[in-house]
PDB file of C-alpha atoms in Angstrom:
ATOM      1  CA  MET S 150      -9.032 -26.155  -2.099  1.00  0.00           C
ATOM      2  CA  LYS S 151      -8.955 -25.602   1.652  1.00  0.00           C
ATOM      3  CA  ALA S 152      -7.466 -23.368   4.341  1.00  0.00           C
ATOM      4  CA  ASN S 153      -7.028 -23.915   8.065  1.00  0.00           C
ATOM      5  CA  ILE S 154      -9.599 -22.333  10.374  1.00  0.00           C
ATOM      6  CA  ILE S 155      -8.957 -21.256  13.976  1.00  0.00           C
ATOM      7  CA  LYS S 156     -11.027 -20.123  16.957  1.00  0.00           C
ATOM      8  CA  GLN S 157     -10.693 -16.829  18.816  1.00  0.00           C
ATOM      9  CA  ASN S 158      -8.284 -18.382  21.324  1.00  0.00           C
ATOM     10  CA  GLY S 159      -5.986 -19.481  18.478  1.00  0.00           C
ATOM     11  CA  THR S 160      -6.791 -23.207  18.565  1.00  0.00           C
ATOM     12  CA  SER S 161      -7.351 -25.096  15.315  1.00  0.00           C
ATOM     13  CA  GLN S 162     -10.851 -26.007  14.182  1.00  0.00           C
ATOM     14  CA  GLY S 163     -10.421 -27.936  10.943  1.00  0.00           C
ATOM     15  CA  THR S 164     -10.517 -26.473   7.442  1.00  0.00           C
ATOM     16  CA  VAL S 165     -12.732 -24.337   5.224  1.00  0.00           C
ATOM     17  CA  ASP S 166     -13.290 -24.519   1.455  1.00  0.00           C
ATOM     18  CA  LEU S 167     -11.956 -21.694  -0.713  1.00  0.00           C
ATOM     19  CA  ASN S 168     -13.324 -20.503  -4.047  1.00  0.00           C
ATOM     20  CA  LYS S 169     -11.031 -21.758  -6.830  1.00  0.00           C
ATOM     21  CA  THR S 170     -11.830 -18.748  -9.006  1.00  0.00           C
ATOM     22  CA  VAL S 171     -10.407 -16.409  -6.365  1.00  0.00           C
ATOM     23  CA  PHE S 172      -7.741 -18.546  -4.693  1.00  0.00           C
ATOM     24  CA  GLY S 173      -6.764 -20.986  -7.441  1.00  0.00           C
ATOM     25  CA  ALA S 174      -6.082 -18.717 -10.398  1.00  0.00           C
ATOM     26  CA  GLU S 175      -2.828 -18.506 -12.327  1.00  0.00           C
ATOM     27  CA  VAL S 176      -0.476 -15.988 -10.736  1.00  0.00           C
ATOM     28  CA  SER S 177       0.453 -13.103 -13.030  1.00  0.00           C
ATOM     29  CA  LYS S 178       3.662 -11.466 -11.800  1.00  0.00           C
ATOM     30  CA  ALA S 179       3.311  -8.772 -14.454  1.00  0.00           C
ATOM     31  CA  LEU S 180      -0.086  -7.719 -13.065  1.00  0.00           C
ATOM     32  CA  LEU S 181       1.239  -7.794  -9.510  1.00  0.00           C
ATOM     33  CA  PHE S 182       4.133  -5.570 -10.579  1.00  0.00           C
ATOM     34  CA  GLU S 183       1.858  -3.077 -12.360  1.00  0.00           C
ATOM     35  CA  ASN S 184      -0.478  -2.901  -9.361  1.00  0.00           C
ATOM     36  CA  VAL S 185       2.337  -2.346  -6.856  1.00  0.00           C
ATOM     37  CA  ILE S 186       3.803   0.431  -9.016  1.00  0.00           C
ATOM     38  CA  MET S 187       0.358   2.080  -9.163  1.00  0.00           C
ATOM     39  CA  GLN S 188      -0.181   1.855  -5.408  1.00  0.00           C
ATOM     40  CA  ARG S 189       3.253   3.230  -4.600  1.00  0.00           C
ATOM     41  CA  ALA S 190       2.772   6.070  -7.093  1.00  0.00           C
ATOM     42  CA  ASN S 191      -0.580   6.908  -5.486  1.00  0.00           C
ATOM     43  CA  MET S 192       1.149   7.123  -2.091  1.00  0.00           C
ATOM     44  CA  ARG S 193       3.575   9.825  -3.280  1.00  0.00           C
ATOM     45  CA  GLN S 194       2.992  13.337  -1.954  1.00  0.00           C
ATOM     46  CA  GLY S 195       4.333  15.057  -5.043  1.00  0.00           C
ATOM     47  CA  THR S 196       5.282  18.180  -3.060  1.00  0.00           C
ATOM     48  CA  ALA S 197       8.968  18.380  -4.089  1.00  0.00           C
ATOM     49  CA  LYS S 198       9.619  21.772  -5.674  1.00  0.00           C
ATOM     50  CA  THR S 199      12.567  23.983  -6.566  1.00  0.00           C
ATOM     51  CA  LYS S 200      12.520  27.601  -7.677  1.00  0.00           C
ATOM     52  CA  GLU S 201      13.009  28.399 -11.336  1.00  0.00           C
ATOM     53  CA  ARG S 202      14.452  31.753 -12.381  1.00  0.00           C
ATOM     54  CA  SER S 203      10.969  33.283 -12.474  1.00  0.00           C
ATOM     55  CA  ASP S 204      10.353  32.196  -8.855  1.00  0.00           C
ATOM     56  CA  VAL S 205      13.538  33.701  -7.366  1.00  0.00           C
ATOM     57  CA  SER S 206      13.203  37.221  -5.973  1.00  0.00           C
ATOM     58  CA  GLY S 207      15.323  40.014  -7.436  1.00  0.00           C
ATOM     59  CA  GLY S 208      17.345  39.991 -10.615  1.00  0.00           C
ATOM     60  CA  GLY S 209      14.940  42.130 -12.596  1.00  0.00           C
ATOM     61  CA  ARG S 210      17.576  44.691 -13.565  1.00  0.00           C
ATOM     62  CA  LYS S 211      20.397  43.957 -15.967  1.00  0.00           C
ATOM     63  CA  PRO S 212      23.490  43.750 -13.681  1.00  0.00           C
ATOM     64  CA  TYR S 213      25.715  45.816 -15.980  1.00  0.00           C
ATOM     65  CA  LYS S 214      25.720  47.179 -19.503  1.00  0.00           C
ATOM     66  CA  GLN S 215      25.913  44.839 -22.469  1.00  0.00           C
ATOM     67  CA  LYS S 216      29.279  45.961 -23.822  1.00  0.00           C
ATOM     68  CA  GLY S 217      32.506  47.520 -22.689  1.00  0.00           C
ATOM     69  CA  THR S 218      33.009  45.879 -19.290  1.00  0.00           C
ATOM     70  CA  GLY S 219      35.071  42.893 -20.425  1.00  0.00           C
ATOM     71  CA  ASN S 220      32.638  40.564 -18.716  1.00  0.00           C
ATOM     72  CA  ALA S 221      30.351  38.044 -20.350  1.00  0.00           C
ATOM     73  CA  ARG S 222      26.954  39.478 -21.146  1.00  0.00           C
ATOM     74  CA  GLN S 223      24.341  38.912 -18.441  1.00  0.00           C
ATOM     75  CA  GLY S 224      20.660  39.725 -18.328  1.00  0.00           C
ATOM     76  CA  SER S 225      19.834  38.784 -14.738  1.00  0.00           C
ATOM     77  CA  THR S 226      21.585  37.743 -11.535  1.00  0.00           C
ATOM     78  CA  ARG S 227      18.890  35.100 -11.045  1.00  0.00           C
ATOM     79  CA  ALA S 228      19.789  33.119 -14.178  1.00  0.00           C
ATOM     80  CA  PRO S 229      20.665  29.447 -13.473  1.00  0.00           C
ATOM     81  CA  ASN S 230      24.391  30.032 -14.055  1.00  0.00           C
ATOM     82  CA  HIS S 231      24.528  32.476 -11.103  1.00  0.00           C
ATOM     83  CA  VAL S 232      24.886  31.571  -7.433  1.00  0.00           C
ATOM     84  CA  GLY S 233      21.455  32.144  -5.916  1.00  0.00           C
ATOM     85  CA  GLY S 234      19.834  31.817  -9.305  1.00  0.00           C
ATOM     86  CA  GLY S 235      16.971  29.569 -10.321  1.00  0.00           C
ATOM     87  CA  THR S 236      17.180  25.825 -10.896  1.00  0.00           C
ATOM     88  CA  VAL S 237      16.949  24.377 -14.400  1.00  0.00           C
ATOM     89  CA  PHE S 238      14.329  21.643 -14.884  1.00  0.00           C
ATOM     90  CA  GLY S 239      13.903  21.080 -11.147  1.00  0.00           C
ATOM     91  CA  PRO S 240      10.973  19.140  -9.656  1.00  0.00           C
ATOM     92  CA  ARG S 241       7.572  20.823  -9.588  1.00  0.00           C
ATOM     93  CA  VAL S 242       4.481  20.071  -7.509  1.00  0.00           C
ATOM     94  CA  ARG S 243       2.568  17.360  -9.345  1.00  0.00           C
ATOM     95  CA  ASP S 244       0.063  14.561  -8.854  1.00  0.00           C
ATOM     96  CA  TYR S 245       1.598  11.120  -9.447  1.00  0.00           C
ATOM     97  CA  SER S 246      -1.613   9.168  -8.889  1.00  0.00           C
ATOM     98  CA  TYR S 247      -3.298   7.117 -11.592  1.00  0.00           C
ATOM     99  CA  LYS S 248      -5.614   4.118 -11.842  1.00  0.00           C
ATOM    100  CA  LEU S 249      -5.292   0.830 -13.651  1.00  0.00           C
ATOM    101  CA  PRO S 250      -8.435  -0.502 -15.350  1.00  0.00           C
ATOM    102  CA  LYS S 251     -10.847  -2.171 -12.917  1.00  0.00           C
ATOM    103  CA  LYS S 252     -10.408  -5.637 -14.453  1.00  0.00           C
ATOM    104  CA  MET S 253      -6.625  -5.407 -14.150  1.00  0.00           C
ATOM    105  CA  ARG S 254      -6.918  -4.433 -10.486  1.00  0.00           C
ATOM    106  CA  SER S 255      -9.315  -7.312  -9.784  1.00  0.00           C
ATOM    107  CA  LYS S 256      -7.090  -9.844 -11.545  1.00  0.00           C
ATOM    108  CA  ALA S 257      -4.034  -8.547  -9.701  1.00  0.00           C
ATOM    109  CA  LEU S 258      -5.829  -9.004  -6.372  1.00  0.00           C
ATOM    110  CA  ILE S 259      -6.878 -12.534  -7.375  1.00  0.00           C
ATOM    111  CA  SER S 260      -3.261 -13.271  -8.346  1.00  0.00           C
ATOM    112  CA  ALA S 261      -2.025 -12.090  -4.942  1.00  0.00           C
ATOM    113  CA  LEU S 262      -4.634 -14.192  -3.110  1.00  0.00           C
ATOM    114  CA  SER S 263      -3.877 -17.241  -5.270  1.00  0.00           C
ATOM    115  CA  GLN S 264      -0.167 -16.853  -4.546  1.00  0.00           C
ATOM    116  CA  LYS S 265      -0.892 -16.697  -0.813  1.00  0.00           C
ATOM    117  CA  GLN S 266      -2.964 -19.900  -1.057  1.00  0.00           C
ATOM    118  CA  ALA S 267      -0.324 -21.707  -3.136  1.00  0.00           C
ATOM    119  CA  GLN S 268       2.264 -20.882  -0.471  1.00  0.00           C
ATOM    120  CA  GLY S 269      -0.028 -22.068   2.344  1.00  0.00           C
ATOM    121  CA  GLN S 270      -0.147 -18.628   3.951  1.00  0.00           C
ATOM    122  CA  ILE S 271      -3.913 -18.216   4.436  1.00  0.00           C
ATOM    123  CA  VAL S 272      -5.588 -18.866   7.803  1.00  0.00           C
ATOM    124  CA  VAL S 273      -9.308 -18.309   8.425  1.00  0.00           C
ATOM    125  CA  PHE S 274     -10.888 -17.466  11.792  1.00  0.00           C
ATOM    126  CA  GLU S 275     -14.554 -17.793  12.724  1.00  0.00           C
ATOM    127  CA  GLU S 276     -15.093 -14.564  14.620  1.00  0.00           C
ATOM    128  CA  PHE S 277     -13.403 -12.224  17.060  1.00  0.00           C
ATOM    129  CA  LYS S 278     -15.775 -10.766  19.630  1.00  0.00           C
ATOM    130  CA  LEU S 279     -14.731  -8.649  22.601  1.00  0.00           C
ATOM    131  CA  ASP S 280     -16.618  -6.160  24.757  1.00  0.00           C
ATOM    132  CA  THR S 281     -13.479  -4.043  24.993  1.00  0.00           C
ATOM    133  CA  PRO S 282     -10.295  -4.205  22.895  1.00  0.00           C
ATOM    134  CA  LYS S 283      -7.269  -5.788  24.597  1.00  0.00           C
ATOM    135  CA  THR S 284      -3.793  -6.302  23.160  1.00  0.00           C
ATOM    136  CA  LYS S 285      -3.413  -9.353  25.409  1.00  0.00           C
ATOM    137  CA  ASP S 286      -6.363 -11.022  23.667  1.00  0.00           C
ATOM    138  CA  GLY S 287      -4.947 -10.020  20.293  1.00  0.00           C
ATOM    139  CA  ILE S 288      -1.646 -11.750  21.117  1.00  0.00           C
ATOM    140  CA  ALA S 289      -3.440 -14.929  22.211  1.00  0.00           C
ATOM    141  CA  PHE S 290      -5.548 -14.804  19.073  1.00  0.00           C
ATOM    142  CA  LEU S 291      -2.538 -14.538  16.747  1.00  0.00           C
ATOM    143  CA  GLY S 292      -0.643 -17.337  18.497  1.00  0.00           C
ATOM    144  CA  ASP S 293       2.356 -18.532  16.467  1.00  0.00           C
ATOM    145  CA  LEU S 294       1.511 -16.091  13.657  1.00  0.00           C
ATOM    146  CA  ARG S 295       2.735 -13.253  15.905  1.00  0.00           C
ATOM    147  CA  SER S 296       6.340 -14.161  15.052  1.00  0.00           C
ATOM    148  CA  THR S 297       5.810 -13.413  11.341  1.00  0.00           C
ATOM    149  CA  TYR S 298       4.403 -10.500   9.387  1.00  0.00           C
ATOM    150  CA  THR S 299       0.633 -11.011   9.464  1.00  0.00           C
ATOM    151  CA  LEU S 300      -2.174  -9.139   7.717  1.00  0.00           C
ATOM    152  CA  VAL S 301      -5.479  -9.400   9.621  1.00  0.00           C
ATOM    153  CA  VAL S 302      -8.646  -8.864   7.575  1.00  0.00           C
ATOM    154  CA  ASP S 303     -12.182  -8.627   8.974  1.00  0.00           C
ATOM    155  CA  LYS S 304     -15.421  -6.789   8.325  1.00  0.00           C
ATOM    156  CA  ASN S 305     -16.161  -3.706  10.468  1.00  0.00           C
ATOM    157  CA  ASN S 306     -14.437  -5.005  13.608  1.00  0.00           C
ATOM    158  CA  ALA S 307     -13.128  -2.012  15.550  1.00  0.00           C
ATOM    159  CA  ASN S 308     -12.246  -4.041  18.654  1.00  0.00           C
ATOM    160  CA  LEU S 309     -10.077  -6.438  16.657  1.00  0.00           C
ATOM    161  CA  ALA S 310      -8.354  -3.511  14.947  1.00  0.00           C
ATOM    162  CA  LYS S 311      -7.512  -1.948  18.330  1.00  0.00           C
ATOM    163  CA  SER S 312      -6.455  -5.293  19.833  1.00  0.00           C
ATOM    164  CA  VAL S 313      -3.749  -5.937  17.228  1.00  0.00           C
ATOM    165  CA  ARG S 314      -2.580  -2.429  16.318  1.00  0.00           C
ATOM    166  CA  ASN S 315       0.175  -2.404  18.980  1.00  0.00           C
ATOM    167  CA  ILE S 316       1.503  -5.838  18.020  1.00  0.00           C
ATOM    168  CA  LYS S 317       4.719  -5.829  15.996  1.00  0.00           C
ATOM    169  CA  ARG S 318       4.668  -7.120  12.425  1.00  0.00           C
ATOM    170  CA  THR S 319       0.853  -7.103  12.387  1.00  0.00           C
ATOM    171  CA  LYS S 320      -1.586  -4.918  10.472  1.00  0.00           C
ATOM    172  CA  TYR S 321      -5.389  -4.829  10.433  1.00  0.00           C
ATOM    173  CA  ILE S 322      -7.404  -3.732   7.414  1.00  0.00           C
ATOM    174  CA  ASP S 323     -11.100  -3.922   6.600  1.00  0.00           C
ATOM    175  CA  VAL S 324     -12.016  -6.363   3.840  1.00  0.00           C
ATOM    176  CA  ASP S 325     -13.082  -3.471   1.594  1.00  0.00           C
ATOM    177  CA  GLY S 326      -9.533  -2.111   1.795  1.00  0.00           C
ATOM    178  CA  ILE S 327      -7.684  -5.342   1.004  1.00  0.00           C
ATOM    179  CA  ASN S 328      -4.998  -4.644  -1.582  1.00  0.00           C
ATOM    180  CA  VAL S 329      -2.112  -6.213  -3.480  1.00  0.00           C
ATOM    181  CA  LEU S 330       0.678  -4.230  -1.802  1.00  0.00           C
ATOM    182  CA  ASP S 331      -0.289  -5.322   1.719  1.00  0.00           C
ATOM    183  CA  LEU S 332      -0.823  -8.926   0.617  1.00  0.00           C
ATOM    184  CA  LEU S 333       2.706  -9.039  -0.800  1.00  0.00           C
ATOM    185  CA  ARG S 334       4.244  -7.144   2.107  1.00  0.00           C
ATOM    186  CA  TYR S 335       2.922  -9.459   4.833  1.00  0.00           C
ATOM    187  CA  ASN S 336       3.732 -13.170   4.950  1.00  0.00           C
ATOM    188  CA  ASN S 337       0.437 -14.492   6.294  1.00  0.00           C
ATOM    189  CA  LEU S 338      -3.181 -13.575   5.632  1.00  0.00           C
ATOM    190  CA  LEU S 339      -5.516 -14.059   8.605  1.00  0.00           C
ATOM    191  CA  ILE S 340      -9.084 -13.494   7.424  1.00  0.00           C
ATOM    192  CA  SER S 341     -12.497 -13.923   9.056  1.00  0.00           C
ATOM    193  CA  THR S 342     -15.216 -16.147   7.575  1.00  0.00           C
ATOM    194  CA  SER S 343     -17.487 -13.139   7.004  1.00  0.00           C
ATOM    195  CA  ALA S 344     -14.703 -11.210   5.260  1.00  0.00           C
ATOM    196  CA  LEU S 345     -13.830 -14.299   3.213  1.00  0.00           C
ATOM    197  CA  THR S 346     -17.436 -14.657   2.027  1.00  0.00           C
ATOM    198  CA  SER S 347     -17.606 -10.963   1.136  1.00  0.00           C
ATOM    199  CA  LEU S 348     -14.296 -11.148  -0.748  1.00  0.00           C
ATOM    200  CA  GLU S 349     -15.279 -14.243  -2.727  1.00  0.00           C
ATOM    201  CA  GLU S 350     -18.640 -12.735  -3.697  1.00  0.00           C
ATOM    202  CA  ARG S 351     -16.934  -9.569  -4.910  1.00  0.00           C
ATOM    203  CA  LEU S 352     -14.130 -11.183  -6.916  1.00  0.00           C
ATOM    204  CA  ALA S 353     -15.844 -14.316  -8.238  1.00  0.00           C
ATOM    205  CA  SER S 354     -18.654 -12.410  -9.954  1.00  0.00           C
TER     206      SER S 354
END
């Protein structure tokens, strides 16, 4: 099981072997679905809120006497049936975040990586070294991949992150932050040899 490897200038340099445990596993769409739902739920702010009748100011006094007016009985002008009253069963501030079991998250990540490999969407690069970050060098580095949505993964490479952050359809993440949602969102995975080794050691164990 192999993937293409490129140099910093974008030229090809043969292939590299991939770990079958990480990149050759059976793809579980159910696990991918569960993981994406979890990640999107964890991204929610949960700040939507409406006022219930106890939150609306005023309305503490009974608007008129119980009997003898010909009107329907009312206890407060802030009841939900009144204009300006509270909302019934409206949204409240809440935390939507939750976590799947660790093994499920690991298997989902392996499924996403295996799917990328099966579709031929993984490219490995040796290293990206610059004294100062330059978008021009980032464009040359991406080459033809710049025309598609590309996820760039490396290990503690601030200059690479700054060199590609202004390029359309491209995102940089550190290998420790690699996740299912980004892998599915971007067409190609461009990963460094050091990040690849770190990822295989983490997921194959």
